[in-house]
XYZ file of C-alpha atoms in Angstrom:
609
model
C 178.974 16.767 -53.899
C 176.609 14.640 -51.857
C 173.444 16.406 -52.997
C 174.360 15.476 -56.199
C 174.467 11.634 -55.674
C 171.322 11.958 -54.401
C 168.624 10.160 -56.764
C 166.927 12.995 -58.606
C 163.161 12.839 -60.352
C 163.318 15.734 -62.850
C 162.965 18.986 -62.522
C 159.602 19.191 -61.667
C 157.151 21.654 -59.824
C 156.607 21.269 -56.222
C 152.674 21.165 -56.670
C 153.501 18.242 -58.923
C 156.322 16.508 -57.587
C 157.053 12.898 -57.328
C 156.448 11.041 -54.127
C 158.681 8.824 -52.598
C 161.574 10.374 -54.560
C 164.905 12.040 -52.840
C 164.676 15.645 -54.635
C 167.427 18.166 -53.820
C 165.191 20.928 -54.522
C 161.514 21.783 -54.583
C 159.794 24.263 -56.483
C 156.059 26.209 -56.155
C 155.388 26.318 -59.658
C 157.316 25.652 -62.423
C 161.026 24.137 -63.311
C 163.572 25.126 -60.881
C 166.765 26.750 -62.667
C 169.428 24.846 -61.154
C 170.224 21.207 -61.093
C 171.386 18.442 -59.089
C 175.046 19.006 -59.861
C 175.016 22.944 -59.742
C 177.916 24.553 -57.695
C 177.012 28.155 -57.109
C 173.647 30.332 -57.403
C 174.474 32.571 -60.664
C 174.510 35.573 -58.262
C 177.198 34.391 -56.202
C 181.227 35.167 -56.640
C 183.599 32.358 -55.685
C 186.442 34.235 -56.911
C 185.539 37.323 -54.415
C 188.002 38.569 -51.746
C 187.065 38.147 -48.098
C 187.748 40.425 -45.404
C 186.492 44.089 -44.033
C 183.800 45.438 -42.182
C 180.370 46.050 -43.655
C 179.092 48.896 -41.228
C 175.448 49.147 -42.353
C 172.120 50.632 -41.658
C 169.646 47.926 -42.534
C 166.261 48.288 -44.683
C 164.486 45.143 -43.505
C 164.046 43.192 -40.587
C 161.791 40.080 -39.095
C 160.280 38.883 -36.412
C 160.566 40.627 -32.815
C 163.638 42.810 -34.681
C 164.190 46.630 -34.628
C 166.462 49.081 -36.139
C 166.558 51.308 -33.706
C 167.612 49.613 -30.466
C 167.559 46.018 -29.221
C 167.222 44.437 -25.527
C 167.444 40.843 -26.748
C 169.491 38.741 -28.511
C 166.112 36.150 -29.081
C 165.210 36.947 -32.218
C 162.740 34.233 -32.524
C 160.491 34.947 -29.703
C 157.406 37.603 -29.537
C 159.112 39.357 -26.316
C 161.712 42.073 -26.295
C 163.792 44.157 -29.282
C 166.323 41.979 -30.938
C 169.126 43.633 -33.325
C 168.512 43.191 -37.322
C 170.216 40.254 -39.142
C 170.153 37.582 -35.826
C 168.608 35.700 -39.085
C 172.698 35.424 -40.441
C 173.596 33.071 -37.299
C 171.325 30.412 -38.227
C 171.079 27.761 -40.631
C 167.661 26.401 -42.053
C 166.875 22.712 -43.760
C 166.545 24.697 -46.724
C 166.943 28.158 -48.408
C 166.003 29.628 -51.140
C 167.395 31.174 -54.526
C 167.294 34.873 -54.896
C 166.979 34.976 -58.821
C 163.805 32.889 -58.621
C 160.652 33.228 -57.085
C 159.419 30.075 -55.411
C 162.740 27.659 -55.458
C 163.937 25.830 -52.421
C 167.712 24.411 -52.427
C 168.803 21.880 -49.466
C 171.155 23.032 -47.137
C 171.030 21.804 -43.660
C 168.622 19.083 -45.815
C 170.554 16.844 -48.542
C 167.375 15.480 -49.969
C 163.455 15.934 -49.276
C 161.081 13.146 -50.222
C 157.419 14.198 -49.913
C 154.927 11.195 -48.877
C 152.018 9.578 -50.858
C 149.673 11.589 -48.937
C 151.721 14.651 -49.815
C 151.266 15.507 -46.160
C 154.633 14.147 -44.622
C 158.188 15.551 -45.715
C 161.344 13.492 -44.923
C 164.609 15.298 -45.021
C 167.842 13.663 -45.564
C 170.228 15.461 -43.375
C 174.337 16.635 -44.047
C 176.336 14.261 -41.764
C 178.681 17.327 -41.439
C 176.149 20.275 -40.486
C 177.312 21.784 -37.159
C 177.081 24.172 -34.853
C 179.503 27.317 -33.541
C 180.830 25.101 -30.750
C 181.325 22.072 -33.106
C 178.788 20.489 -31.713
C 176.914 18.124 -34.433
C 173.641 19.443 -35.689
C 171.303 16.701 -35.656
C 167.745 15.289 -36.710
C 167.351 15.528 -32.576
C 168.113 19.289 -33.067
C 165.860 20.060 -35.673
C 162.969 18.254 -34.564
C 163.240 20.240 -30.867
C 163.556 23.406 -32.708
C 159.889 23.142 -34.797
C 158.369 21.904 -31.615
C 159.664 24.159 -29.648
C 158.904 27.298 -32.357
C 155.577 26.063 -32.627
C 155.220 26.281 -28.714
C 157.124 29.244 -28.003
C 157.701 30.811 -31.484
C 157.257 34.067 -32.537
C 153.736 34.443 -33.907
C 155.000 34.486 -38.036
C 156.669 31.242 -36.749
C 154.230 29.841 -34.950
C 151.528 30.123 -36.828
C 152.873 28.366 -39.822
C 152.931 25.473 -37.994
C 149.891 25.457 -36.239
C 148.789 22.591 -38.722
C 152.099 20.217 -37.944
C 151.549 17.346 -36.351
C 154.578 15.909 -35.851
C 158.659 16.723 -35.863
C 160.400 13.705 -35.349
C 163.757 12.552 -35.689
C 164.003 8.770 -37.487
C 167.678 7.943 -36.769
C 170.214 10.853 -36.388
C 170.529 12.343 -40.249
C 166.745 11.883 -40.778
C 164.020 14.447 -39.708
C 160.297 14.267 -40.921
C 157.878 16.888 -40.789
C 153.857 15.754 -41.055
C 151.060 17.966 -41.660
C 147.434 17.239 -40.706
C 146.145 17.756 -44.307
C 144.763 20.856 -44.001
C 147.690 22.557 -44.864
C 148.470 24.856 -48.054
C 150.341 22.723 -50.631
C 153.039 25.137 -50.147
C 153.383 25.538 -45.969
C 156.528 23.571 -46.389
C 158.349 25.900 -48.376
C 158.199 28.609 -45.537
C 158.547 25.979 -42.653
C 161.709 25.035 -44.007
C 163.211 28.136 -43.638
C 162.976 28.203 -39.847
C 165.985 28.703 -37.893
C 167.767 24.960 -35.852
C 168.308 25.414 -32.834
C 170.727 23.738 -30.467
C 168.853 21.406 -28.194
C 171.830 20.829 -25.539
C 172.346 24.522 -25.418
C 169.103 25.280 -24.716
C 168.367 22.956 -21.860
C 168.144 24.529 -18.557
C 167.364 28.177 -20.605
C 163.781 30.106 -20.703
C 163.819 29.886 -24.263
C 160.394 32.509 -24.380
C 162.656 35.491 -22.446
C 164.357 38.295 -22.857
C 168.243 37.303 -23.142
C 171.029 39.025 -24.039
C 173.270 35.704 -23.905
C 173.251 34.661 -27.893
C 171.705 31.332 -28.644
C 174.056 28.776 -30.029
C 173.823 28.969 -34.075
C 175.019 27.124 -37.182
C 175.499 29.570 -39.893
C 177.575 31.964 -41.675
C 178.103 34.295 -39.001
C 177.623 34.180 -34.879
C 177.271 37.285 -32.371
C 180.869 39.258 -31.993
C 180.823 41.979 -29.685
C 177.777 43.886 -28.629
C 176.429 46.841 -26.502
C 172.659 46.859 -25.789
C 170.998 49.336 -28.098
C 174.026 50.887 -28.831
C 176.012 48.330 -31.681
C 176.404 44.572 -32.510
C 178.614 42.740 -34.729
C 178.739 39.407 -36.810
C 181.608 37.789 -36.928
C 182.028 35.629 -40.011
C 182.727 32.334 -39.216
C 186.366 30.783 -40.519
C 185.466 27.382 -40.632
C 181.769 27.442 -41.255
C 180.574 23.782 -42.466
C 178.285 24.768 -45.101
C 180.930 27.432 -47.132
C 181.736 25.153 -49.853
C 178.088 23.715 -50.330
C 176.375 25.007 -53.861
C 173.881 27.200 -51.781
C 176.470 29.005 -49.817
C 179.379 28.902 -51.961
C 180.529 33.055 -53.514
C 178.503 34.364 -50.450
C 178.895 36.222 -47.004
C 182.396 37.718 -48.562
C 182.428 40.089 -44.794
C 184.890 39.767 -41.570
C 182.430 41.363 -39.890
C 178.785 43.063 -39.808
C 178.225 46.308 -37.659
C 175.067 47.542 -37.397
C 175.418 50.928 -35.189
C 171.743 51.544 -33.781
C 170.439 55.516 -33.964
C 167.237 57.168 -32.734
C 167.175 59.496 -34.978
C 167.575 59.899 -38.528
C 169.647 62.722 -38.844
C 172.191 61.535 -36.447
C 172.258 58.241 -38.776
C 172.910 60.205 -41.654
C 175.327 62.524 -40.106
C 177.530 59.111 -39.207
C 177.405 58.082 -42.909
C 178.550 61.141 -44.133
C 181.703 60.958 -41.686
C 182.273 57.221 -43.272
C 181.270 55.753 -39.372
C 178.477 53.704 -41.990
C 180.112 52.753 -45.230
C 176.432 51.428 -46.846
C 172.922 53.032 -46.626
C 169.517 52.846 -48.245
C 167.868 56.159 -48.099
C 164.431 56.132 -46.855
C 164.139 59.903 -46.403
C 163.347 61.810 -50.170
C 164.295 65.024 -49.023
C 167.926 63.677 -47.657
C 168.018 62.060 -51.103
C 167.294 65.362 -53.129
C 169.198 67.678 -51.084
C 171.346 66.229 -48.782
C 173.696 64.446 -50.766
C 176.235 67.842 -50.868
C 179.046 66.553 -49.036
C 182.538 67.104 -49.412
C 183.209 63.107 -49.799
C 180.491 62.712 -52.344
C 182.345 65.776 -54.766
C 185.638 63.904 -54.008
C 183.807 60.562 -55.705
C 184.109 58.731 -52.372
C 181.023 58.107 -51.983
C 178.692 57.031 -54.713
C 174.585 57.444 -55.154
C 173.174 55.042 -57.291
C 169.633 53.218 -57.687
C 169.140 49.951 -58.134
C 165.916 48.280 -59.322
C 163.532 46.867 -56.792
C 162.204 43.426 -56.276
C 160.123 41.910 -58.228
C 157.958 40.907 -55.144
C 154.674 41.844 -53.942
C 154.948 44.982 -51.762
C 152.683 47.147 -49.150
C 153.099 50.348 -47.581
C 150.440 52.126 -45.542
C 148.475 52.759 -42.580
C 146.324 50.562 -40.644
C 143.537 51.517 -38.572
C 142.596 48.871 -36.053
C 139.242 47.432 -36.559
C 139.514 46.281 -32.967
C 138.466 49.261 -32.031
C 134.633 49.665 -32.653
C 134.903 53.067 -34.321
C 136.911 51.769 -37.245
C 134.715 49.290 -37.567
C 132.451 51.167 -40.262
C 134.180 50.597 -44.049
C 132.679 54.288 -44.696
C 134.694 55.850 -41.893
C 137.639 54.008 -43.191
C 137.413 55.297 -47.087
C 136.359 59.140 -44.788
C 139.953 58.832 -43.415
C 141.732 57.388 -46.431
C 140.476 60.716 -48.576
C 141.822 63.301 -46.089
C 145.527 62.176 -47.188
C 146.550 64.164 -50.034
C 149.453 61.945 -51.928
C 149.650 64.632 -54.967
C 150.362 67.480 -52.515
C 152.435 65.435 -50.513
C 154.497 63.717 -52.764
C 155.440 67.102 -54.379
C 156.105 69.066 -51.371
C 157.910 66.688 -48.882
C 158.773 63.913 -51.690
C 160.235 65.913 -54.369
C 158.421 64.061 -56.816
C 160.198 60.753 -55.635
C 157.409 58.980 -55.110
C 154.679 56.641 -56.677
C 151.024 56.557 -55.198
C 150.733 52.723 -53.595
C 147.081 51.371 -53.989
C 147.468 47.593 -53.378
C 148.782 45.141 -51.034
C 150.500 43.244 -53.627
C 152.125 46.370 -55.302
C 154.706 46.388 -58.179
C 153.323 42.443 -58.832
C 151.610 40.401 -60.961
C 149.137 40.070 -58.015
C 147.975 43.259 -58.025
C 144.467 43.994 -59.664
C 143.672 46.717 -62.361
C 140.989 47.852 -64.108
C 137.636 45.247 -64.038
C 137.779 42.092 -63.204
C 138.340 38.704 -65.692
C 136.059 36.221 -66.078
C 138.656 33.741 -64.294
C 138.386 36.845 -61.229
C 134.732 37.574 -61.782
C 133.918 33.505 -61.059
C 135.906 33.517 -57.463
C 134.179 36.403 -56.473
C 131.316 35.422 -56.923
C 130.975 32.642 -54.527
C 131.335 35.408 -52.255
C 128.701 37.385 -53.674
C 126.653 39.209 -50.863
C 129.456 38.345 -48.601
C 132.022 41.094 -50.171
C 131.762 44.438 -50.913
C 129.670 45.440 -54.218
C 132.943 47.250 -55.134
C 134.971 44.894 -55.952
C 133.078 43.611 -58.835
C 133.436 46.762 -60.753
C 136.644 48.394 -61.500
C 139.352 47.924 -59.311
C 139.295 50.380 -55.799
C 142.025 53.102 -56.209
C 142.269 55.900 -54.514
C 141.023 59.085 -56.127
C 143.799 62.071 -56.917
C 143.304 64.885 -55.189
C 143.446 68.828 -57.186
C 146.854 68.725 -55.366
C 146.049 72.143 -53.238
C 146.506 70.108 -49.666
C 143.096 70.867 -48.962
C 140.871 69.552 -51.860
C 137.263 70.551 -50.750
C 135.416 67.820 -52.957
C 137.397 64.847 -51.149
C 137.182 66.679 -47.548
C 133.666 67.195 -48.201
C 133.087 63.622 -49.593
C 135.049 62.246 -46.163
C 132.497 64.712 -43.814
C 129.820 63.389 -45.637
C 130.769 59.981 -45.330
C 131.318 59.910 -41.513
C 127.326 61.141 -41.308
C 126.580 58.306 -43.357
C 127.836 56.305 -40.425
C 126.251 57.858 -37.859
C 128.999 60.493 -36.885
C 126.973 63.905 -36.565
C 129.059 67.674 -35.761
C 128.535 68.960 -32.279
C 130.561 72.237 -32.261
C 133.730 71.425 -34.986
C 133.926 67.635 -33.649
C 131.487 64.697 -35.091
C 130.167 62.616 -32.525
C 128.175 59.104 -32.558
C 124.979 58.659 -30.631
C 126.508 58.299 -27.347
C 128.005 61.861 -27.887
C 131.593 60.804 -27.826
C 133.824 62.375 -30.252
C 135.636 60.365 -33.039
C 139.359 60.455 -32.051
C 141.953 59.010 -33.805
C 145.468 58.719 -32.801
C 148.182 58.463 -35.336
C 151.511 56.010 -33.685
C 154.731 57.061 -34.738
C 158.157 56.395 -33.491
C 160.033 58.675 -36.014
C 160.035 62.579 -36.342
C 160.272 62.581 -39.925
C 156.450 60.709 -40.074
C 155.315 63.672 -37.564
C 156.501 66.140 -40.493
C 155.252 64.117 -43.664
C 152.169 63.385 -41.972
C 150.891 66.417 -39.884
C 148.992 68.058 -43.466
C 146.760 64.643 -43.290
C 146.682 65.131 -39.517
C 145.238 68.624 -40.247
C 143.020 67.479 -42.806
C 141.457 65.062 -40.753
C 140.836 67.936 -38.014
C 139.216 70.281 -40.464
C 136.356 67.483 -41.203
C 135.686 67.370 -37.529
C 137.839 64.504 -36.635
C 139.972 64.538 -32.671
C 143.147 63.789 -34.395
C 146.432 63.692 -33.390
C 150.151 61.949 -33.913
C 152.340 60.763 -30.928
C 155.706 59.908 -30.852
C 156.819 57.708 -28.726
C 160.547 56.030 -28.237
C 161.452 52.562 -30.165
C 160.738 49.662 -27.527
C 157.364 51.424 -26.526
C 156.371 51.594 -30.266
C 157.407 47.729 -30.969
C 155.291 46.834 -27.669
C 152.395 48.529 -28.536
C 152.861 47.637 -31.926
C 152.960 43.479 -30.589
C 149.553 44.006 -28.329
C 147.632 45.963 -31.236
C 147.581 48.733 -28.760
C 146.706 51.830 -31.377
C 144.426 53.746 -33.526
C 146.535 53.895 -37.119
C 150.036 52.778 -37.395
C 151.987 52.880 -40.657
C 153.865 49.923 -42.251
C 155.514 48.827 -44.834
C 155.929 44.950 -45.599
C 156.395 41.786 -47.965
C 154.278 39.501 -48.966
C 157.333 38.126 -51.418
C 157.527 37.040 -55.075
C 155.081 34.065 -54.839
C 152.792 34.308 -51.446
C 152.000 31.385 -49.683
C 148.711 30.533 -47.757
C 150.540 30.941 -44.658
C 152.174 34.555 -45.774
C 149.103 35.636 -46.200
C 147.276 34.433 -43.226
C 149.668 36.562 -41.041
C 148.445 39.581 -42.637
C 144.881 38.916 -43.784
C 143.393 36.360 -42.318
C 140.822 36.202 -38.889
C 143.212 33.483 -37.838
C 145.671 35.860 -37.239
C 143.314 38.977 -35.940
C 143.605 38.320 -32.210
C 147.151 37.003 -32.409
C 149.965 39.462 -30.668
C 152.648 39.714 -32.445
C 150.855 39.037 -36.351
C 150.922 41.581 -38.762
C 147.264 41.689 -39.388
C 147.385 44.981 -37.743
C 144.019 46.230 -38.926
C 142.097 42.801 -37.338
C 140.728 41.413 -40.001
C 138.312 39.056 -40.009
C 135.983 38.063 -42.542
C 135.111 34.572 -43.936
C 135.183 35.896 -47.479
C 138.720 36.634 -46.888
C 139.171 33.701 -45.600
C 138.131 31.605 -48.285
C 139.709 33.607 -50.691
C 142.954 32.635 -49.024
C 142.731 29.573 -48.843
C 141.852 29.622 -52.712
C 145.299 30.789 -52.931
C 146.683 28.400 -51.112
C 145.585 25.361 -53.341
C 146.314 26.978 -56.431
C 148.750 24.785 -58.549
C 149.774 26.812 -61.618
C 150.950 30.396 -61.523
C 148.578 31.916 -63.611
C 145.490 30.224 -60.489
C 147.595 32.148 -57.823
C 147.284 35.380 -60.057
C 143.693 34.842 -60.533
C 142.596 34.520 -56.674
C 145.419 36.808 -55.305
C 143.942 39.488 -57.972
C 140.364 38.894 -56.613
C 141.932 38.975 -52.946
C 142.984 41.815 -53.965
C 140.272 43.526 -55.306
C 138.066 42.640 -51.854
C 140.398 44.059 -49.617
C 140.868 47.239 -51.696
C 136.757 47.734 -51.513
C 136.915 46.658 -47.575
C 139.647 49.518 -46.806
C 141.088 47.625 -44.272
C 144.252 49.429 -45.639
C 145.157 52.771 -46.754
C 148.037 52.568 -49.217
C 150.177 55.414 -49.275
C 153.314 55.577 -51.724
C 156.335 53.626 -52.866
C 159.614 53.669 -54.715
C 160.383 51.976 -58.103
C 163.811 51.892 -57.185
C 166.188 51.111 -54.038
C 167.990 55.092 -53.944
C 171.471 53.420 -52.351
C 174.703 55.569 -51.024
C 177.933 53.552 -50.443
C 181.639 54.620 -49.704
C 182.952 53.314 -52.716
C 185.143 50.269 -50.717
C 183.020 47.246 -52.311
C 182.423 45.314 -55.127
C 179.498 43.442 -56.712
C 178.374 41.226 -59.104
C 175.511 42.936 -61.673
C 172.860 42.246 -62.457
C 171.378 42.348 -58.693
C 168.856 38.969 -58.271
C 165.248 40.005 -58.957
C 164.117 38.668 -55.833
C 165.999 39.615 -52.909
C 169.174 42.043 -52.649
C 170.883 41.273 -48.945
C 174.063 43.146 -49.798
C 175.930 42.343 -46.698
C 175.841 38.463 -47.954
C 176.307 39.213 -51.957
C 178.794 42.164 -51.885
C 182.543 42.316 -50.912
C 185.601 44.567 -49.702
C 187.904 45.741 -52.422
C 190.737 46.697 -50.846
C 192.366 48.387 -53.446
C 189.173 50.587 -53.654
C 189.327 51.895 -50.274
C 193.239 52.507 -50.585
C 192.070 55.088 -53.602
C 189.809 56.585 -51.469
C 192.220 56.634 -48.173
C 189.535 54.043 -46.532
C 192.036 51.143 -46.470
């Protein structure tokens, strides 16, 4: 293969790679597993049938995306509600391995050489890279597309490359990317994911719109047929140029994706159970304890299984926005946090399911516990007087209630807290100085939250609190969601197996605060932060990304700018049993509609053939 000729360095890690050197891979931190010459990720199956229909309901989704209806077929863009898995259409310069946490293999790129400087990245591009029309997919075509996503992006595009300076195509296989210098030594392994864009097919086109006309892709699969908010499907494509390259090679086994779109969770689940959805991740514990008494499940059509999750850094939780000046107050934020009961919760709505969540970087290395190490104790304190006291002492966790749903020490803890910050009763509501009552308004766009969370809801009332929950329909939530137009919203995201600088500027950093469309949700902005991120982002070694990601860590958990609720050790999975896999699943990522297959001579046992 061509990546293989290339002229190689070593296996090396990206924060100490060579300069000036053609690499076919790049690396955060440490050796990358596979070499020049490889011909297939280890998770991948060569030998794996292709055909059928994977009719999903997806866990995940990016950017302007929602599972529960789309009006666009722009995924890339801040505007409108695209459908899940757009991603699939589009090829990137690079991609990255799913068994290891920080690796980068070329795709759309042959080779990348990184500059003296360490600022400017040249990528050697696959004469045979094209797109759905068989149009060629050229240096022209890349550099439009990271101008144009820096322009018109999506903000977690955008923002990445607010410190590029240039795109620019040097003949037609060669692209370069420069960064001023202020960059995080690893904003180049996330920019190179972006999607390429066709630059003919876009001329002429309000790229920054609402569309339901599909942009012109490159990859594995392109938009089939559609019906707005109601289905869409992939279509794989036959003669896709990248299918026998080492990084695509054993994957995206499918015909065709179908992703049916539901409002509501029961109806989902009722359209599983009839086989109308052959794969499903259940997000709902008491489906997953009860509701799995169906005549095709006794018959052994359908199979429940669990399968580990990722080893990545994960969140889930509310956030109250700080935009607002009565959230402002850390106190009234640790008040609110301790009228959520997670004991009583977890045992009467979870069945036990659950795990109490009390870090951003949950189920990581990241994560801190217990009191800080010297290595920890030395980054904080360059912020000392800057951060809370807390986080020098043992690491902020929430406290367990008595489990009763109404614990009177931690109600009476939050009432006395709010008076602490100037919130005095008047009648059964507390009230600041101006004699307006705290209200807080809890934005949902699920019934299932308005059940799980109406106890907490109640709790919050019963300390004097003008709480409520509204429900409002998909495309409302998502806008409202984009503007920061709420009180407390819940959440659940990645901040993946090795976080970058720019990762966790979406999320954490002032940068990001008055953004639309970010996912620092709470508005955070604080200059410790701030520094402590960009700590992060010139670590070189593993083990210096631990240290300041654990003191991150620790700060936010004493600032409360999130309340962690709960999380699963464990992806709880139903299928019709009409596929096959390869086991182990990576540790990194698990997209089943690109790793798993149709057996056919599964479904004929079942009668799904």
């Amino acid at each position: 293969m061509a990546a293989a000729a290339a002229p190689f360095a070593g296996r090396v890690a990206f924060a100490a790679a060579p300069t000036d050197v053609p690499l076919h891979g790049l690396s955060a931190f440490g050796d990358l597993k596979y070499p020049p010459d490889f011909t297939q990720f280890g998770y991948a199956n060569p030998d794996a049938p292709r055909g059928g229909t994977f009719n999903f309901q997806p866990g995940y989704w990016y950017y302007n995306q929602n599972v529960l209806t789309f009006n666009t077929l722009n995924s890339f863009v801040r505007t409108g509600d695209a459908p899940p898995r757009m991603e699939m259409c589009f090829d990137s310069l690079m991609v990255g391995a799913w068994d290891e946490p920080d690796s980068l293999y070329g795709l759309v790129a042959e080779t990348v050489t990184i500059s003296a400087d360490r600022n400017s990245f040249t990528f050697r591009l696959r004469p045979e890279a094209s797109f759905h029309d068989g149009s060629p997919l050229t240096a022209e075509d890349v550099a439009f597309s990271y101008n144009l996503l820096k322009e018109k992006g999506h903000p977690q595009l955008a923002l990445v490359l607010s410190e590029m300076v240039a795109a620019e195509a040097t003949d037609k296989h060669e692209f370069r990317l420069v960064f001023f210098g202020k960059q995080s030594e690893r904003t180049v392994s996330t920019a190179v994911q972006f999607p390429i864009l066709s630059k003919a097919s876009l001329e002429g086109r309000s790229f920054d719109s609402s569309s339901l006309e599909p942009l012109l892709g490159s990859g594995p699969y392109k938009v089939g047929r559609f019906s707005a908010g109601r289905y869409i499907e992939y279509d794989r494509v036959e003669d896709y140029w990248a299918r026998d390259l080492p990084v695509a090679r054993g994957l995206y086994h499918f015909d065709r994706i179908r992703i049916d779109f539901y409002r509501d969770r029961n109806a989902a689940f009722e359209a599983f159970k009839k086989g109308e959805a052959l794969w499903r991740e259940e997000f709902t514990s008491r489906v997953w304890a009860t509701g799995y008494d169906f005549p095709a499940l006794h018959k052994g059509q359908v199979v429940r299984r669990e399968f580990p999750e990722e080893r990545v850094a994960d969140m889930q939780g509310w956030a109250l926005n700080q935009r607002r000046a009565r959230f402002r107050d850390p106190r009234v934020r640790e008040a609110i946090s301790l009228c959520f009961d997670f004991e009583w919760t977890n045992r009467n709505f979870f069945y036990g399911l659950y795990e109490r969540s009390v870090s951003a970087f949950q189920q990581s290395d990241f994560m801190a516990e217990g009191l800080p190490s010297a290595e920890e104790l030395a980054l904080l304190e360059r912020f000392r007087g800057q951060i809370p006291e807390a986080a020098f002492g043992e690491a902020v966790t929430p406290p367990a209630s008595n489990g009763s749903g109404r614990d009177r020490d931690l109600l009476g803890r939050a009432r006395e807290l709010f008076m602490e910050a100037g919130w005095q009763p008047k009648g059964r509501l507390l009230h600041n100085e101006a004699g307006e009552p705290f209200t807080l308004e809890y934005l949902v766009r699920d019934e299932v939250f308005v059940q799980v969370s109406t106890p907490f809801i109640e709790n919050l009332r019963a300390i004097g609190v003008d709480a409520s929950i509204r429900l409002i329909d998909a495309s409302q939530y998502q806008l409202r969601l984009t503007s920061f137009d709420f009180d407390m919203v819940g959440v659940r995201f990645s901040l993946g197996a090795t976080p970058t600088r720019d990762s966790l500027e979406l999320v954490f950093h002032s940068r990001s605060a008055s953004v639309e469309g970010s996912r620092n949700l709470p508005g955070t902005a604080d200059p410790a932060i701030d520094g402590l991120i960009e700590i992060a982002g010139r670590a070189t070694s593993r083990d210096e990304l631990i240290v300041a990601l654990r003191a991150l860590d620790r700060v936010l958990r004493a600032r409360r700018d999130w309340i962690p609720n709960w999380h699963s050790p464990s992806h709880r999975v139903a299928y019709w049993d009409v596929f096959g896999f390869k086991e182990p699943k990576p540790d990194y990522f698990f997209p089943v509609e690109a790793l798993w297959w149709y057996d056919e001579e599964k479904a004929r046992a079942i009668g799904k053939a």
